[in-house]
GROMACS .gro file of C-alpha atoms in nm:
model
  346
    1MET     CA    1   0.000   0.000   0.000
    2GLU     CA    2   0.136   0.341  -0.100
    3LYS     CA    3   0.221   0.573   0.186
    4THR     CA    4   0.064   0.915   0.219
    5ILE     CA    5   0.229   1.233   0.342
    6THR     CA    6   0.045   1.182   0.672
    7ASP     CA    7   0.191   0.830   0.707
    8ILE     CA    8   0.541   0.966   0.655
    9ALA     CA    9   0.490   1.245   0.910
   10ASN     CA   10   0.356   1.000   1.174
   11GLU     CA   11   0.634   0.746   1.118
   12LEU     CA   12   0.905   1.012   1.149
   13GLY     CA   13   0.737   1.193   1.436
   14VAL     CA   14   0.714   1.529   1.257
   15SER     CA   15   0.428   1.746   1.137
   16VAL     CA   16   0.262   1.708   0.799
   17SER     CA   17   0.359   2.067   0.715
   18THR     CA   18   0.727   1.986   0.774
   19VAL     CA   19   0.715   1.693   0.532
   20SER     CA   20   0.526   1.911   0.283
   21LYS     CA   21   0.798   2.176   0.299
   22VAL     CA   22   1.063   1.919   0.218
   23ILE     CA   23   0.864   1.765  -0.068
   24ASN     CA   24   0.801   2.108  -0.222
   25ASN     CA   25   1.158   2.225  -0.155
   26ARG     CA   26   1.054   2.516   0.066
   27THR     CA   27   1.254   2.675   0.347
   28GLY     CA   28   1.189   2.632   0.720
   29VAL     CA   29   1.337   2.284   0.775
   30GLY     CA   30   1.691   2.231   0.915
   31PRO     CA   31   1.947   2.043   0.705
   32GLU     CA   32   1.966   1.734   0.928
   33LEU     CA   33   1.589   1.690   0.949
   34ARG     CA   34   1.553   1.763   0.578
   35LYS     CA   35   1.805   1.489   0.497
   36ARG     CA   36   1.629   1.241   0.728
   37ILE     CA   37   1.294   1.309   0.560
   38CYS     CA   38   1.445   1.292   0.209
   39ASP     CA   39   1.616   0.962   0.285
   40TYR     CA   40   1.294   0.812   0.419
   41ILE     CA   41   1.092   0.937   0.121
   42GLU     CA   42   1.341   0.767  -0.109
   43GLU     CA   43   1.340   0.449   0.100
   44VAL     CA   44   0.961   0.406   0.084
   45ASN     CA   45   0.950   0.527  -0.280
   46TYR     CA   46   0.694   0.796  -0.200
   47ARG     CA   47   0.525   0.966  -0.497
   48PRO     CA   48   0.316   1.280  -0.438
   49ASN     CA   49  -0.052   1.255  -0.530
   50ALA     CA   50  -0.083   1.499  -0.818
   51ILE     CA   51  -0.462   1.524  -0.787
   52ALA     CA   52  -0.444   1.599  -0.417
   53GLN     CA   53  -0.171   1.858  -0.474
   54SER     CA   54  -0.372   2.029  -0.744
   55MET     CA   55  -0.670   2.052  -0.511
   56ILE     CA   56  -0.454   2.212  -0.243
   57LYS     CA   57  -0.289   2.456  -0.485
   58GLY     CA   58  -0.604   2.523  -0.684
   59ARG     CA   59  -0.434   2.418  -1.010
   60THR     CA   60  -0.238   2.137  -1.175
   61ASN     CA   61   0.114   2.156  -1.314
   62ILE     CA   62  -0.026   2.113  -1.668
   63VAL     CA   63  -0.007   2.379  -1.940
   64GLY     CA   64  -0.257   2.350  -2.225
   65LEU     CA   65  -0.132   2.412  -2.579
   66VAL     CA   66  -0.383   2.465  -2.862
   67PHE     CA   67  -0.257   2.455  -3.221
   68GLY     CA   68  -0.389   2.387  -3.569
   69ASP     CA   69  -0.246   2.065  -3.713
   70VAL     CA   70   0.034   1.852  -3.567
   71ARG     CA   71   0.100   1.707  -3.915
   72ASN     CA   72   0.243   2.047  -4.005
   73PRO     CA   73   0.614   2.029  -3.910
   74PHE     CA   74   0.597   2.390  -3.789
   75TYR     CA   75   0.355   2.289  -3.511
   76ALA     CA   76   0.546   1.970  -3.435
   77ASP     CA   77   0.863   2.176  -3.378
   78LEU     CA   78   0.669   2.432  -3.177
   79LEU     CA   79   0.533   2.158  -2.950
   80TYR     CA   80   0.885   2.017  -2.905
   81TYR     CA   81   1.039   2.352  -2.803
   82ILE     CA   82   0.755   2.450  -2.570
   83GLN     CA   83   0.748   2.108  -2.403
   84TYR     CA   84   1.126   2.118  -2.356
   85GLU     CA   85   1.119   2.463  -2.196
   86LEU     CA   86   0.825   2.388  -1.965
   87ARG     CA   87   0.976   2.058  -1.853
   88GLN     CA   88   1.280   2.246  -1.720
   89HIS     CA   89   1.043   2.421  -1.480
   90GLY     CA   90   0.841   2.119  -1.371
   91TYR     CA   91   0.540   2.161  -1.599
   92MET     CA   92   0.377   1.912  -1.834
   93VAL     CA   93   0.207   1.992  -2.166
   94MET     CA   94  -0.139   1.884  -2.273
   95ALA     CA   95  -0.142   1.945  -2.648
   96PHE     CA   96  -0.461   1.978  -2.847
   97ASN     CA   97  -0.488   1.957  -3.225
   98SER     CA   98  -0.784   2.169  -3.335
   99ASP     CA   99  -0.774   2.114  -3.713
  100TYR     CA  100  -0.807   2.495  -3.731
  101GLU     CA  101  -1.168   2.466  -3.610
  102ALA     CA  102  -1.280   2.733  -3.360
  103GLU     CA  103  -1.543   2.504  -3.202
  104LYS     CA  104  -1.282   2.243  -3.112
  105GLU     CA  105  -1.054   2.511  -2.967
  106VAL     CA  106  -1.329   2.646  -2.743
  107GLU     CA  107  -1.422   2.294  -2.632
  108PHE     CA  108  -1.065   2.222  -2.524
  109ILE     CA  109  -1.034   2.557  -2.346
  110ASN     CA  110  -1.347   2.477  -2.145
  111GLN     CA  111  -1.195   2.140  -2.047
  112ALA     CA  112  -0.872   2.314  -1.945
  113ILE     CA  113  -1.064   2.556  -1.723
  114GLN     CA  114  -1.256   2.274  -1.555
  115SER     CA  115  -0.931   2.078  -1.502
  116ARG     CA  116  -0.757   2.376  -1.340
  117TYR     CA  117  -0.466   2.395  -1.582
  118ALA     CA  118  -0.172   2.605  -1.467
  119GLY     CA  119  -0.177   2.805  -1.790
  120LEU     CA  120  -0.277   2.812  -2.155
  121MET     CA  121  -0.091   2.890  -2.477
  122LEU     CA  122  -0.298   2.951  -2.790
  123ILE     CA  123  -0.144   2.933  -3.136
  124THR     CA  124  -0.458   2.933  -3.353
  125ALA     CA  125  -0.656   3.211  -3.185
  126LYS     CA  126  -0.895   3.389  -3.419
  127GLY     CA  127  -1.242   3.540  -3.429
  128ASP     CA  128  -1.510   3.647  -3.183
  129SER     CA  129  -1.560   3.297  -3.043
  130MET     CA  130  -1.200   3.297  -2.923
  131LEU     CA  131  -1.240   3.637  -2.758
  132ARG     CA  132  -1.535   3.497  -2.561
  133ALA     CA  133  -1.328   3.192  -2.462
  134ILE     CA  134  -1.042   3.419  -2.353
  135SER     CA  135  -1.288   3.608  -2.133
  136ASP     CA  136  -1.374   3.275  -1.965
  137ILE     CA  137  -1.003   3.196  -1.919
  138ARG     CA  138  -0.950   3.526  -1.742
  139ALA     CA  139  -1.257   3.478  -1.525
  140ALA     CA  140  -1.103   3.147  -1.413
  141LYS     CA  141  -0.772   3.331  -1.344
  142ILE     CA  142  -0.572   3.101  -1.570
  143PRO     CA  143  -0.256   3.262  -1.713
  144LEU     CA  144  -0.265   3.296  -2.091
  145VAL     CA  145  -0.020   3.377  -2.372
  146LEU     CA  146  -0.093   3.395  -2.744
  147VAL     CA  147   0.188   3.256  -2.960
  148ASN     CA  148   0.242   3.398  -3.310
  149ARG     CA  149  -0.107   3.541  -3.290
  150THR     CA  150  -0.273   3.865  -3.195
  151LEU     CA  151  -0.642   3.947  -3.169
  152LYS     CA  152  -0.825   4.272  -3.213
  153ASP     CA  153  -0.929   4.403  -2.870
  154PHE     CA  154  -0.707   4.146  -2.694
  155ASN     CA  155  -0.559   4.315  -2.390
  156GLY     CA  156  -0.311   4.049  -2.286
  157SER     CA  157   0.036   3.904  -2.339
  158PHE     CA  158   0.157   3.762  -2.668
  159VAL     CA  159   0.480   3.662  -2.842
  160SER     CA  160   0.486   3.678  -3.221
  161VAL     CA  161   0.708   3.722  -3.520
  162ASP     CA  162   0.638   4.047  -3.706
  163ASN     CA  163   0.415   3.887  -3.969
  164PHE     CA  164   0.356   4.214  -4.156
  165GLN     CA  165   0.733   4.255  -4.196
  166ALA     CA  166   0.761   3.889  -4.298
  167GLY     CA  167   0.505   3.936  -4.577
  168TYR     CA  168   0.672   4.255  -4.692
  169MET     CA  169   1.015   4.088  -4.687
  170ALA     CA  170   0.896   3.794  -4.900
  171ALA     CA  171   0.736   4.012  -5.169
  172LYS     CA  172   1.028   4.256  -5.168
  173HIS     CA  173   1.271   3.971  -5.233
  174LEU     CA  174   1.084   3.870  -5.549
  175ILE     CA  175   1.041   4.229  -5.667
  176GLU     CA  176   1.410   4.305  -5.627
  177LEU     CA  177   1.491   3.996  -5.832
  178GLY     CA  178   1.294   4.158  -6.116
  179HIS     CA  179   0.947   4.002  -6.083
  180ARG     CA  180   0.669   4.247  -6.167
  181ARG     CA  181   0.365   4.026  -6.122
  182LEU     CA  182   0.331   3.837  -5.794
  183ALA     CA  183   0.062   3.594  -5.687
  184PHE     CA  184  -0.021   3.513  -5.323
  185ILE     CA  185  -0.165   3.202  -5.155
  186THR     CA  186  -0.324   3.297  -4.824
  187GLY     CA  187  -0.358   3.112  -4.499
  188ASN     CA  188  -0.673   3.149  -4.293
  189MET     CA  189  -0.750   3.520  -4.323
  190GLU     CA  190  -0.917   3.522  -3.981
  191SER     CA  191  -0.576   3.443  -3.835
  192SER     CA  192  -0.364   3.747  -3.757
  193ALA     CA  193  -0.051   3.574  -3.888
  194GLY     CA  194  -0.197   3.503  -4.231
  195TYR     CA  195  -0.375   3.837  -4.256
  196HIS     CA  196  -0.069   4.043  -4.163
  197ARG     CA  197   0.152   3.852  -4.408
  198PHE     CA  198  -0.098   3.936  -4.680
  199LEU     CA  199  -0.099   4.304  -4.579
  200GLY     CA  200   0.282   4.308  -4.589
  201TYR     CA  201   0.274   4.162  -4.940
  202LYS     CA  202   0.028   4.429  -5.055
  203GLN     CA  203   0.237   4.705  -4.899
  204ALA     CA  204   0.546   4.589  -5.087
  205LEU     CA  205   0.355   4.602  -5.416
  206GLU     CA  206   0.237   4.954  -5.337
  207ASN     CA  207   0.583   5.074  -5.238
  208TYR     CA  208   0.729   4.949  -5.566
  209ASP     CA  209   0.439   5.086  -5.778
  210ILE     CA  210   0.316   4.741  -5.876
  211GLU     CA  211  -0.055   4.693  -5.929
  212PHE     CA  212  -0.230   4.460  -5.685
  213GLU     CA  213  -0.441   4.198  -5.866
  214GLU     CA  214  -0.725   4.044  -5.670
  215SER     CA  215  -0.744   3.765  -5.930
  216GLN     CA  216  -0.395   3.650  -5.830
  217VAL     CA  217  -0.485   3.589  -5.466
  218TYR     CA  218  -0.562   3.222  -5.396
  219SER     CA  219  -0.742   3.110  -5.082
  220GLY     CA  220  -0.538   2.859  -4.882
  221ASP     CA  221  -0.549   2.683  -4.544
  222LEU     CA  222  -0.182   2.596  -4.463
  223LYS     CA  223  -0.215   2.232  -4.576
  224PHE     CA  224   0.009   2.036  -4.815
  225ASP     CA  225  -0.285   1.912  -5.025
  226THR     CA  226  -0.407   2.268  -5.075
  227GLY     CA  227  -0.071   2.359  -5.230
  228ILE     CA  228  -0.118   2.072  -5.474
  229ARG     CA  229  -0.475   2.180  -5.558
  230ILE     CA  230  -0.379   2.540  -5.629
  231ALA     CA  231  -0.072   2.435  -5.831
  232GLU     CA  232  -0.301   2.229  -6.052
  233GLN     CA  233  -0.494   2.544  -6.143
  234TYR     CA  234  -0.184   2.761  -6.169
  235VAL     CA  235   0.026   2.534  -6.390
  236GLN     CA  236  -0.251   2.493  -6.647
  237ALA     CA  237  -0.213   2.862  -6.739
  238LEU     CA  238   0.150   2.913  -6.640
  239ASP     CA  239   0.234   3.146  -6.932
  240LEU     CA  240  -0.051   3.378  -6.833
  241ASN     CA  241   0.024   3.374  -6.460
  242PRO     CA  242   0.274   3.582  -6.256
  243THR     CA  243   0.638   3.473  -6.253
  244GLY     CA  244   0.663   3.485  -5.873
  245ILE     CA  245   0.437   3.354  -5.598
  246VAL     CA  246   0.431   3.414  -5.223
  247ILE     CA  247   0.281   3.121  -5.030
  248CYS     CA  248   0.164   3.165  -4.671
  249ASN     CA  249   0.353   2.869  -4.522
  250ASP     CA  250   0.619   2.614  -4.613
  251LEU     CA  251   0.386   2.314  -4.610
  252MET     CA  252   0.156   2.457  -4.879
  253ALA     CA  253   0.462   2.569  -5.074
  254MET     CA  254   0.600   2.215  -5.071
  255GLY     CA  255   0.273   2.078  -5.207
  256PHE     CA  256   0.272   2.349  -5.474
  257ILE     CA  257   0.633   2.282  -5.575
  258ASP     CA  258   0.591   1.904  -5.572
  259TYR     CA  259   0.298   1.918  -5.815
  260SER     CA  260   0.461   2.184  -6.033
  261LYS     CA  261   0.788   1.993  -6.077
  262LYS     CA  262   0.606   1.668  -6.151
  263HIS     CA  263   0.424   1.850  -6.433
  264GLY     CA  264   0.729   1.996  -6.598
  265VAL     CA  265   0.755   2.339  -6.439
  266LYS     CA  266   1.113   2.450  -6.383
  267ILE     CA  267   1.156   2.617  -6.045
  268PRO     CA  268   1.296   2.881  -6.019
  269GLU     CA  269   1.366   2.925  -6.393
  270GLN     CA  270   0.998   2.949  -6.492
  271LEU     CA  271   0.847   3.028  -6.155
  272SER     CA  272   0.993   3.162  -5.828
  273VAL     CA  273   0.836   3.046  -5.501
  274ILE     CA  274   0.886   3.191  -5.153
  275SER     CA  275   0.704   3.103  -4.831
  276PHE     CA  276   0.718   3.129  -4.450
  277ASP     CA  277   0.829   2.920  -4.147
  278ASN     CA  278   1.168   2.771  -4.242
  279ILE     CA  279   1.063   2.427  -4.120
  280THR     CA  280   1.320   2.148  -4.094
  281TYR     CA  281   1.233   2.003  -4.435
  282ALA     CA  282   1.270   2.335  -4.619
  283ASP     CA  283   1.642   2.272  -4.671
  284LEU     CA  284   1.608   1.918  -4.804
  285TYR     CA  285   1.797   1.837  -5.123
  286GLY     CA  286   1.561   1.881  -5.417
  287MET     CA  287   1.337   2.122  -5.225
  288GLU     CA  288   1.577   2.394  -5.105
  289LEU     CA  289   1.294   2.635  -5.035
  290THR     CA  290   1.344   3.010  -5.007
  291THR     CA  291   1.150   3.110  -4.698
  292VAL     CA  292   1.113   3.360  -4.416
  293ASP     CA  293   1.240   3.229  -4.081
  294GLN     CA  294   1.021   3.304  -3.778
  295HIS     CA  295   1.293   3.202  -3.528
  296LEU     CA  296   1.058   2.948  -3.376
  297GLN     CA  297   1.283   2.830  -3.094
  298ARG     CA  298   1.337   3.186  -2.972
  299MET     CA  299   0.964   3.253  -2.998
  300CYS     CA  300   0.884   2.946  -2.787
  301GLU     CA  301   1.145   3.027  -2.524
  302CYS     CA  302   1.006   3.378  -2.491
  303ALA     CA  303   0.645   3.254  -2.480
  304VAL     CA  304   0.721   3.007  -2.200
  305LYS     CA  305   0.907   3.274  -2.004
  306THR     CA  306   0.611   3.510  -2.043
  307LEU     CA  307   0.364   3.243  -1.926
  308LEU     CA  308   0.576   3.140  -1.627
  309GLN     CA  309   0.596   3.501  -1.511
  310GLN     CA  310   0.216   3.498  -1.487
  311ILE     CA  311   0.194   3.153  -1.325
  312GLU     CA  312   0.457   3.220  -1.060
  313ASN     CA  313   0.352   3.580  -0.988
  314PRO     CA  314  -0.030   3.561  -0.979
  315GLY     CA  315  -0.064   3.915  -0.846
  316ASN     CA  316   0.138   4.061  -1.134
  317THR     CA  317  -0.092   4.213  -1.399
  318GLU     CA  318   0.187   4.335  -1.629
  319ILE     CA  319   0.112   4.276  -1.998
  320LEU     CA  320   0.413   4.158  -2.200
  321ARG     CA  321   0.411   4.186  -2.579
  322THR     CA  322   0.713   4.065  -2.772
  323MET     CA  323   0.759   4.104  -3.148
  324ILE     CA  324   1.040   3.904  -3.311
  325GLU     CA  325   1.203   4.021  -3.631
  326PRO     CA  326   1.188   3.767  -3.919
  327THR     CA  327   1.486   3.674  -4.137
  328LEU     CA  328   1.493   3.599  -4.509
  329VAL     CA  329   1.656   3.263  -4.596
  330VAL     CA  330   1.741   3.250  -4.967
  331ARG     CA  331   1.776   2.904  -5.118
  332GLY     CA  332   1.699   2.753  -5.457
  333THR     CA  333   1.333   2.832  -5.534
  334THR     CA  334   1.377   3.201  -5.622
  335ALA     CA  335   1.575   3.363  -5.905
  336ARG     CA  336   1.548   3.635  -6.166
  337PRO     CA  337   1.254   3.573  -6.406
  338THR     CA  338   1.335   3.414  -6.741
  339ARG     CA  339   0.985   3.453  -6.885
  340GLU     CA  340   0.746   3.744  -6.904
  341SER     CA  341   0.392   3.719  -6.777
  342PRO     CA  342   0.145   3.947  -6.952
  343LEU     CA  343   0.035   4.248  -6.752
  344PRO     CA  344  -0.337   4.273  -6.670
  345GLU     CA  345  -0.549   4.460  -6.921
  346GLU     CA  346  -0.631   4.820  -6.838
   0.00000   0.00000   0.00000
């Protein structure tokens, strides 16, 4: 039968609070007594009851992480970095894959509130439903950080890459190579990341006196198969389409490039492609994708630090907002144009 903290206190002839201080590494216990208690705990192989501890503390040591699709290597890496950082501080991660569906996100958030999670990190936050869920999180006094997301009217902490600058940087790269017609494949436009990348792209066109063409904006959803689907349309009229394309994430870009190459399109000779994320596979031989790096590891480290400040200082209401500068990584999918695409009719 497993021993309880009360059993240990009775058998050693000390108070329960003294044993508790040792278990939780708090001050107030002399070195000799501390060693005696530690030795006995190890001897009887005592394991604290996590449920009982969470009831005493009013929360668990679990941090909830809500993201779009774990099949996307960007989110897999994000989960790895966040889990690594939190583990150094004694916290576990409960990850939830929402498939980019707001209803699923809200459902998980409600479960996290009921389970007294120590904190929440949201990576797919978007729309009014999420603002209502965030209001519930705050009412439950659960620390919250948005990661690579912002929300209109959100008065809280977030850590994000400068997605407007990232979009501008991607379009500028193609323009300075000599491309004068640029297409764009969006992410979810309700997401601040996708929307701000699109705005950055448009701003670059304006700054270089290039006409924005609504017809060259394709609706995407960050998935590999979507890149394939849009490439199928694009390649059929390649000679009429822009010579450069900005794609809202690496995974869609890989789908787009895979289909295009299989159907005879020479990249970058006939078509330059640039995207965002700089995932692990972007540098694979044969892909060598030009992309905008979000410095994901740094973003995750900063996000965890921001969340822990809230968890460990519950009376601190300071709002921390960190914007990380993106970096252009030039590889083999962009070059000067070797064909001309016809300009739109006046």
